[in-house]
Amino acid sequence: PDVAITAAPGVAFNYRYAFRLDDDRIAAVQEEHAAACETLGVARCRITGMDYRLIRDNEVEGRLEFKLDPAIARKFGKDAIASVAKAEGVLAAANITGEDVGGQISDSQRRSAGLADEIARLEARLKQGGLGDRERTELQQQIAGLRQQLDGERETRRGGEVQLATTPMVFDYQGTGGLPGIGYGNPFSDAANMLVRSGSTLLSFVLVVGAAILPWALFFAGL
């Protein structure tokens, strides 16, 4: 579906696409997507993971993982879909999720302001005279605990800022079953796949039954 995901201030998006195409074309398409990222430069696109697996004789699966400049993420995904379609493949699944990181940062800033006010109040109390050793120790412990919480809030905001600065994107590639030249969604492909699977199942059954019966048949024949 041609649904426009509009960039929203403070929202960190996460993109995941699954592609289905002929097994013998996955390597070339995967390389094309990797090259498109490298052309953009490391400041705008970085490859963070890659996987290519030969499952059976002709069945292939692959994956590419990226970190993208949020401003170009959606276009990069659309260009990737177009390149898969050019290779006679299809977009099998698309998932785009968003997290309101900006709201979390704002909440953290409010909590930090409250913690800073409380620290200032306790430090002012420490400066007053007439405190016993026990009360002074308790106030110092409270201030130390509040400072730890303040540090934790700063780390939370830094993590949120990193999320907003880069957009993760994952491409999953799945073959059509090791049948060269037969594209996804073709009825002949479905029939051929069913024939291969049924024949393989029948052959496995015959071999298993034969392996179980043959030793006993030879034994009784010997008798």
C-alpha positions as a Markdown table, in Angstrom:
| # | Residue | x | y | z |
|---|---|---|---|---|
| 1 | Pro | 0.0 | 0.0 | 0.0 |
| 2 | Asp | 1.2 | 3.5 | -0.8 |
| 3 | Val | 0.8 | 4.9 | 2.7 |
| 4 | Ala | 2.9 | 7.9 | 3.5 |
| 5 | Ile | 4.5 | 7.8 | 6.9 |
| 6 | Thr | 5.0 | 11.5 | 7.8 |
| 7 | Ala | 8.1 | 12.3 | 9.8 |
| 8 | Ala | 7.0 | 13.7 | 13.2 |
| 9 | Pro | 9.2 | 15.7 | 15.6 |
| 10 | Gly | 10.3 | 13.6 | 18.5 |
| 11 | Val | 9.2 | 10.3 | 17.0 |
| 12 | Ala | 11.8 | 7.6 | 16.4 |
| 13 | Phe | 10.8 | 5.3 | 13.6 |
| 14 | Asn | 11.9 | 1.7 | 12.9 |
| 15 | Tyr | 11.5 | 0.2 | 9.4 |
| 16 | Arg | 11.4 | -3.5 | 8.5 |
| 17 | Tyr | 10.7 | -4.9 | 5.0 |
| 18 | Ala | 10.5 | -8.5 | 3.8 |
| 19 | Phe | 11.1 | -9.2 | 0.1 |
| 20 | Arg | 10.3 | -12.3 | -1.9 |
| 21 | Leu | 12.1 | -13.0 | -5.2 |
| 22 | Asp | 13.9 | -15.7 | -7.1 |
| 23 | Asp | 16.7 | -17.4 | -5.1 |
| 24 | Asp | 19.3 | -16.8 | -7.8 |
| 25 | Arg | 18.6 | -13.0 | -7.7 |
| 26 | Ile | 18.8 | -12.4 | -4.0 |
| 27 | Ala | 22.6 | -11.9 | -3.9 |
| 28 | Ala | 22.5 | -9.3 | -6.7 |
| 29 | Val | 19.6 | -7.4 | -5.1 |
| 30 | Gln | 21.3 | -7.5 | -1.7 |
| 31 | Glu | 24.5 | -6.2 | -3.2 |
| 32 | Glu | 22.5 | -3.4 | -5.0 |
| 33 | His | 20.9 | -2.3 | -1.7 |
| 34 | Ala | 24.3 | -2.3 | 0.1 |
| 35 | Ala | 25.9 | -0.3 | -2.7 |
| 36 | Ala | 23.0 | 2.3 | -2.5 |
| 37 | Cys | 23.8 | 2.7 | 1.2 |
| 38 | Glu | 27.5 | 3.1 | 0.6 |
| 39 | Thr | 26.9 | 5.7 | -2.1 |
| 40 | Leu | 25.1 | 7.9 | 0.5 |
| 41 | Gly | 28.2 | 7.9 | 2.8 |
| 42 | Val | 28.6 | 6.9 | 6.4 |
| 43 | Ala | 27.1 | 10.1 | 7.7 |
| 44 | Arg | 23.7 | 9.3 | 6.2 |
| 45 | Cys | 23.7 | 5.5 | 5.9 |
| 46 | Arg | 25.7 | 2.7 | 7.6 |
| 47 | Ile | 25.4 | -1.1 | 7.1 |
| 48 | Thr | 25.3 | -2.6 | 10.6 |
| 49 | Gly | 24.6 | -6.2 | 9.7 |
| 50 | Met | 24.5 | -8.6 | 6.8 |
| 51 | Asp | 23.4 | -12.3 | 6.4 |
| 52 | Tyr | 23.3 | -14.6 | 3.4 |
| 53 | Arg | 22.4 | -18.3 | 3.8 |
| 54 | Leu | 21.9 | -21.2 | 1.5 |
| 55 | Ile | 19.2 | -23.2 | 3.2 |
| 56 | Arg | 19.1 | -26.2 | 0.8 |
| 57 | Asp | 20.4 | -26.8 | -2.7 |
| 58 | Asn | 18.8 | -23.7 | -4.3 |
| 59 | Glu | 16.9 | -22.1 | -1.4 |
| 60 | Val | 18.4 | -18.8 | -0.2 |
| 61 | Glu | 17.6 | -16.4 | 2.6 |
| 62 | Gly | 19.3 | -13.1 | 3.4 |
| 63 | Arg | 19.2 | -9.9 | 5.5 |
| 64 | Leu | 20.7 | -6.4 | 5.6 |
| 65 | Glu | 20.5 | -4.0 | 8.5 |
| 66 | Phe | 21.1 | -0.3 | 8.2 |
| 67 | Lys | 21.3 | 2.9 | 10.3 |
| 68 | Leu | 19.9 | 5.8 | 8.3 |
| 69 | Asp | 19.5 | 9.6 | 8.5 |
| 70 | Pro | 15.8 | 9.9 | 9.5 |
| 71 | Ala | 15.3 | 12.4 | 6.7 |
| 72 | Ile | 16.0 | 9.9 | 4.0 |
| 73 | Ala | 14.8 | 6.7 | 5.6 |
| 74 | Arg | 11.4 | 6.5 | 3.9 |
| 75 | Lys | 12.8 | 7.3 | 0.4 |
| 76 | Phe | 15.5 | 4.7 | 0.9 |
| 77 | Gly | 12.9 | 2.1 | 1.6 |
| 78 | Lys | 10.8 | 3.0 | -1.4 |
| 79 | Asp | 13.8 | 2.9 | -3.7 |
| 80 | Ala | 14.6 | -0.6 | -2.3 |
| 81 | Ile | 11.1 | -1.8 | -3.1 |
| 82 | Ala | 11.4 | -0.5 | -6.6 |
| 83 | Ser | 14.7 | -2.3 | -7.2 |
| 84 | Val | 13.1 | -5.6 | -5.9 |
| 85 | Ala | 10.2 | -5.1 | -8.3 |
| 86 | Lys | 12.7 | -4.5 | -11.2 |
| 87 | Ala | 14.2 | -7.9 | -10.3 |
| 88 | Glu | 10.7 | -9.4 | -10.6 |
| 89 | Gly | 10.3 | -9.8 | -6.9 |
| 90 | Val | 7.6 | -8.5 | -4.5 |
| 91 | Leu | 7.3 | -6.7 | -1.2 |
| 92 | Ala | 6.0 | -9.5 | 1.1 |
| 93 | Ala | 5.7 | -7.5 | 4.3 |
| 94 | Ala | 6.3 | -4.0 | 5.6 |
| 95 | Asn | 6.3 | -2.9 | 9.2 |
| 96 | Ile | 7.0 | 0.7 | 10.4 |
| 97 | Thr | 6.8 | 1.5 | 14.1 |
| 98 | Gly | 7.3 | 4.8 | 15.9 |
| 99 | Glu | 8.2 | 5.6 | 19.5 |
| 100 | Asp | 7.5 | 9.0 | 21.0 |
| 101 | Val | 11.1 | 9.5 | 22.2 |
| 102 | Gly | 10.7 | 13.3 | 22.3 |
| 103 | Gly | 7.9 | 13.0 | 24.9 |
| 104 | Gln | 10.1 | 10.7 | 27.0 |
| 105 | Ile | 12.9 | 13.3 | 26.8 |
| 106 | Ser | 10.5 | 16.0 | 27.9 |
| 107 | Asp | 9.3 | 13.9 | 30.8 |
| 108 | Ser | 12.9 | 13.2 | 31.8 |
| 109 | Gln | 13.7 | 16.9 | 31.7 |
| 110 | Arg | 10.8 | 17.6 | 34.1 |
| 111 | Arg | 12.0 | 14.9 | 36.5 |
| 112 | Ser | 15.5 | 16.3 | 36.4 |
| 113 | Ala | 14.2 | 19.7 | 37.2 |
| 114 | Gly | 12.4 | 18.3 | 40.2 |
| 115 | Leu | 15.4 | 16.4 | 41.4 |
| 116 | Ala | 17.6 | 19.5 | 41.1 |
| 117 | Asp | 15.2 | 21.5 | 43.1 |
| 118 | Glu | 15.1 | 18.8 | 45.8 |
| 119 | Ile | 19.0 | 18.7 | 45.9 |
| 120 | Ala | 19.1 | 22.4 | 46.3 |
| 121 | Arg | 16.7 | 22.3 | 49.1 |
| 122 | Leu | 18.6 | 19.6 | 51.0 |
| 123 | Glu | 22.0 | 21.3 | 50.4 |
| 124 | Ala | 20.5 | 24.5 | 51.8 |
| 125 | Arg | 19.4 | 22.6 | 54.9 |
| 126 | Leu | 22.9 | 21.2 | 55.3 |
| 127 | Lys | 24.3 | 24.7 | 55.4 |
| 128 | Gln | 22.1 | 25.6 | 58.3 |
| 129 | Gly | 23.5 | 25.2 | 61.8 |
| 130 | Gly | 22.2 | 23.1 | 64.6 |
| 131 | Leu | 22.3 | 19.7 | 62.7 |
| 132 | Gly | 23.2 | 16.5 | 64.5 |
| 133 | Asp | 25.6 | 14.0 | 63.1 |
| 134 | Arg | 22.9 | 11.5 | 62.3 |
| 135 | Glu | 20.7 | 14.1 | 60.6 |
| 136 | Arg | 23.6 | 15.5 | 58.6 |
| 137 | Thr | 24.6 | 11.9 | 57.4 |
| 138 | Glu | 21.0 | 11.2 | 56.4 |
| 139 | Leu | 20.8 | 14.4 | 54.4 |
| 140 | Gln | 24.1 | 13.6 | 52.6 |
| 141 | Gln | 22.9 | 10.1 | 51.7 |
| 142 | Gln | 19.6 | 11.5 | 50.3 |
| 143 | Ile | 21.6 | 14.0 | 48.2 |
| 144 | Ala | 23.9 | 11.3 | 46.9 |
| 145 | Gly | 20.8 | 9.2 | 45.9 |
| 146 | Leu | 19.2 | 12.1 | 44.2 |
| 147 | Arg | 22.4 | 12.8 | 42.2 |
| 148 | Gln | 22.4 | 9.2 | 41.0 |
| 149 | Gln | 18.9 | 9.6 | 39.8 |
| 150 | Leu | 19.9 | 12.8 | 38.1 |
| 151 | Asp | 22.7 | 11.0 | 36.3 |
| 152 | Gly | 20.3 | 8.3 | 35.2 |
| 153 | Glu | 17.9 | 10.8 | 33.7 |
| 154 | Arg | 20.8 | 12.4 | 31.7 |
| 155 | Glu | 21.7 | 8.9 | 30.3 |
| 156 | Thr | 18.0 | 8.4 | 29.4 |
| 157 | Arg | 18.0 | 11.6 | 27.4 |
| 158 | Arg | 21.3 | 10.8 | 25.7 |
| 159 | Gly | 19.9 | 7.4 | 24.6 |
| 160 | Gly | 16.7 | 9.1 | 23.3 |
| 161 | Glu | 18.8 | 11.6 | 21.3 |
| 162 | Val | 20.7 | 8.8 | 19.7 |
| 163 | Gln | 17.4 | 7.1 | 18.7 |
| 164 | Leu | 16.2 | 10.3 | 17.1 |
| 165 | Ala | 19.5 | 10.8 | 15.2 |
| 166 | Thr | 19.5 | 7.5 | 13.4 |
| 167 | Thr | 16.7 | 5.3 | 12.0 |
| 168 | Pro | 17.1 | 1.5 | 12.0 |
| 169 | Met | 16.0 | -0.4 | 8.9 |
| 170 | Val | 16.0 | -4.1 | 8.1 |
| 171 | Phe | 15.6 | -5.9 | 4.8 |
| 172 | Asp | 14.7 | -9.6 | 4.9 |
| 173 | Tyr | 15.1 | -11.6 | 1.7 |
| 174 | Gln | 13.4 | -14.9 | 1.0 |
| 175 | Gly | 13.6 | -17.0 | -2.1 |
| 176 | Thr | 10.7 | -18.6 | -4.0 |
| 177 | Gly | 11.8 | -22.2 | -3.4 |
| 178 | Gly | 14.8 | -22.8 | -5.6 |
| 179 | Leu | 13.0 | -22.9 | -8.9 |
| 180 | Pro | 15.0 | -20.8 | -11.3 |
| 181 | Gly | 13.1 | -18.6 | -13.7 |
| 182 | Ile | 9.7 | -19.1 | -12.0 |
| 183 | Gly | 8.6 | -15.9 | -10.2 |
| 184 | Tyr | 6.6 | -15.4 | -7.0 |
| 185 | Gly | 2.9 | -15.6 | -7.4 |
| 186 | Asn | 3.0 | -17.7 | -10.6 |
| 187 | Pro | 0.5 | -20.6 | -10.5 |
| 188 | Phe | 3.1 | -22.8 | -12.3 |
| 189 | Ser | 5.5 | -22.0 | -9.6 |
| 190 | Asp | 3.0 | -23.1 | -6.9 |
| 191 | Ala | 2.3 | -26.3 | -8.8 |
| 192 | Ala | 6.0 | -27.1 | -9.3 |
| 193 | Asn | 6.7 | -26.4 | -5.7 |
| 194 | Met | 3.9 | -28.7 | -4.6 |
| 195 | Leu | 5.1 | -31.4 | -7.0 |
| 196 | Val | 8.7 | -31.3 | -5.6 |
| 197 | Arg | 7.5 | -31.3 | -2.0 |
| 198 | Ser | 5.1 | -34.2 | -2.6 |
| 199 | Gly | 7.6 | -36.2 | -4.5 |
| 200 | Ser | 10.2 | -35.6 | -1.8 |
| 201 | Thr | 7.8 | -36.7 | 0.9 |
| 202 | Leu | 6.8 | -39.9 | -1.0 |
| 203 | Leu | 10.4 | -40.8 | -1.6 |
| 204 | Ser | 11.3 | -40.3 | 2.1 |
| 205 | Phe | 8.4 | -42.5 | 3.1 |
| 206 | Val | 9.4 | -45.3 | 0.7 |
| 207 | Leu | 13.0 | -45.2 | 1.9 |
| 208 | Val | 12.1 | -45.2 | 5.6 |
| 209 | Val | 9.6 | -48.1 | 5.1 |
| 210 | Gly | 12.1 | -50.0 | 3.0 |
| 211 | Ala | 14.9 | -49.5 | 5.5 |
| 212 | Ala | 12.6 | -50.9 | 8.3 |
| 213 | Ile | 11.3 | -53.9 | 6.3 |
| 214 | Leu | 14.4 | -55.0 | 4.3 |
| 215 | Pro | 16.5 | -56.4 | 7.2 |
| 216 | Trp | 13.6 | -58.6 | 8.4 |
| 217 | Ala | 12.7 | -59.7 | 4.8 |
| 218 | Leu | 16.4 | -60.8 | 4.3 |
| 219 | Phe | 16.3 | -62.6 | 7.7 |
| 220 | Phe | 13.2 | -64.6 | 6.9 |
| 221 | Ala | 14.4 | -65.3 | 3.4 |
| 222 | Gly | 17.6 | -66.7 | 4.9 |
| 223 | Leu | 15.6 | -68.9 | 7.2 |
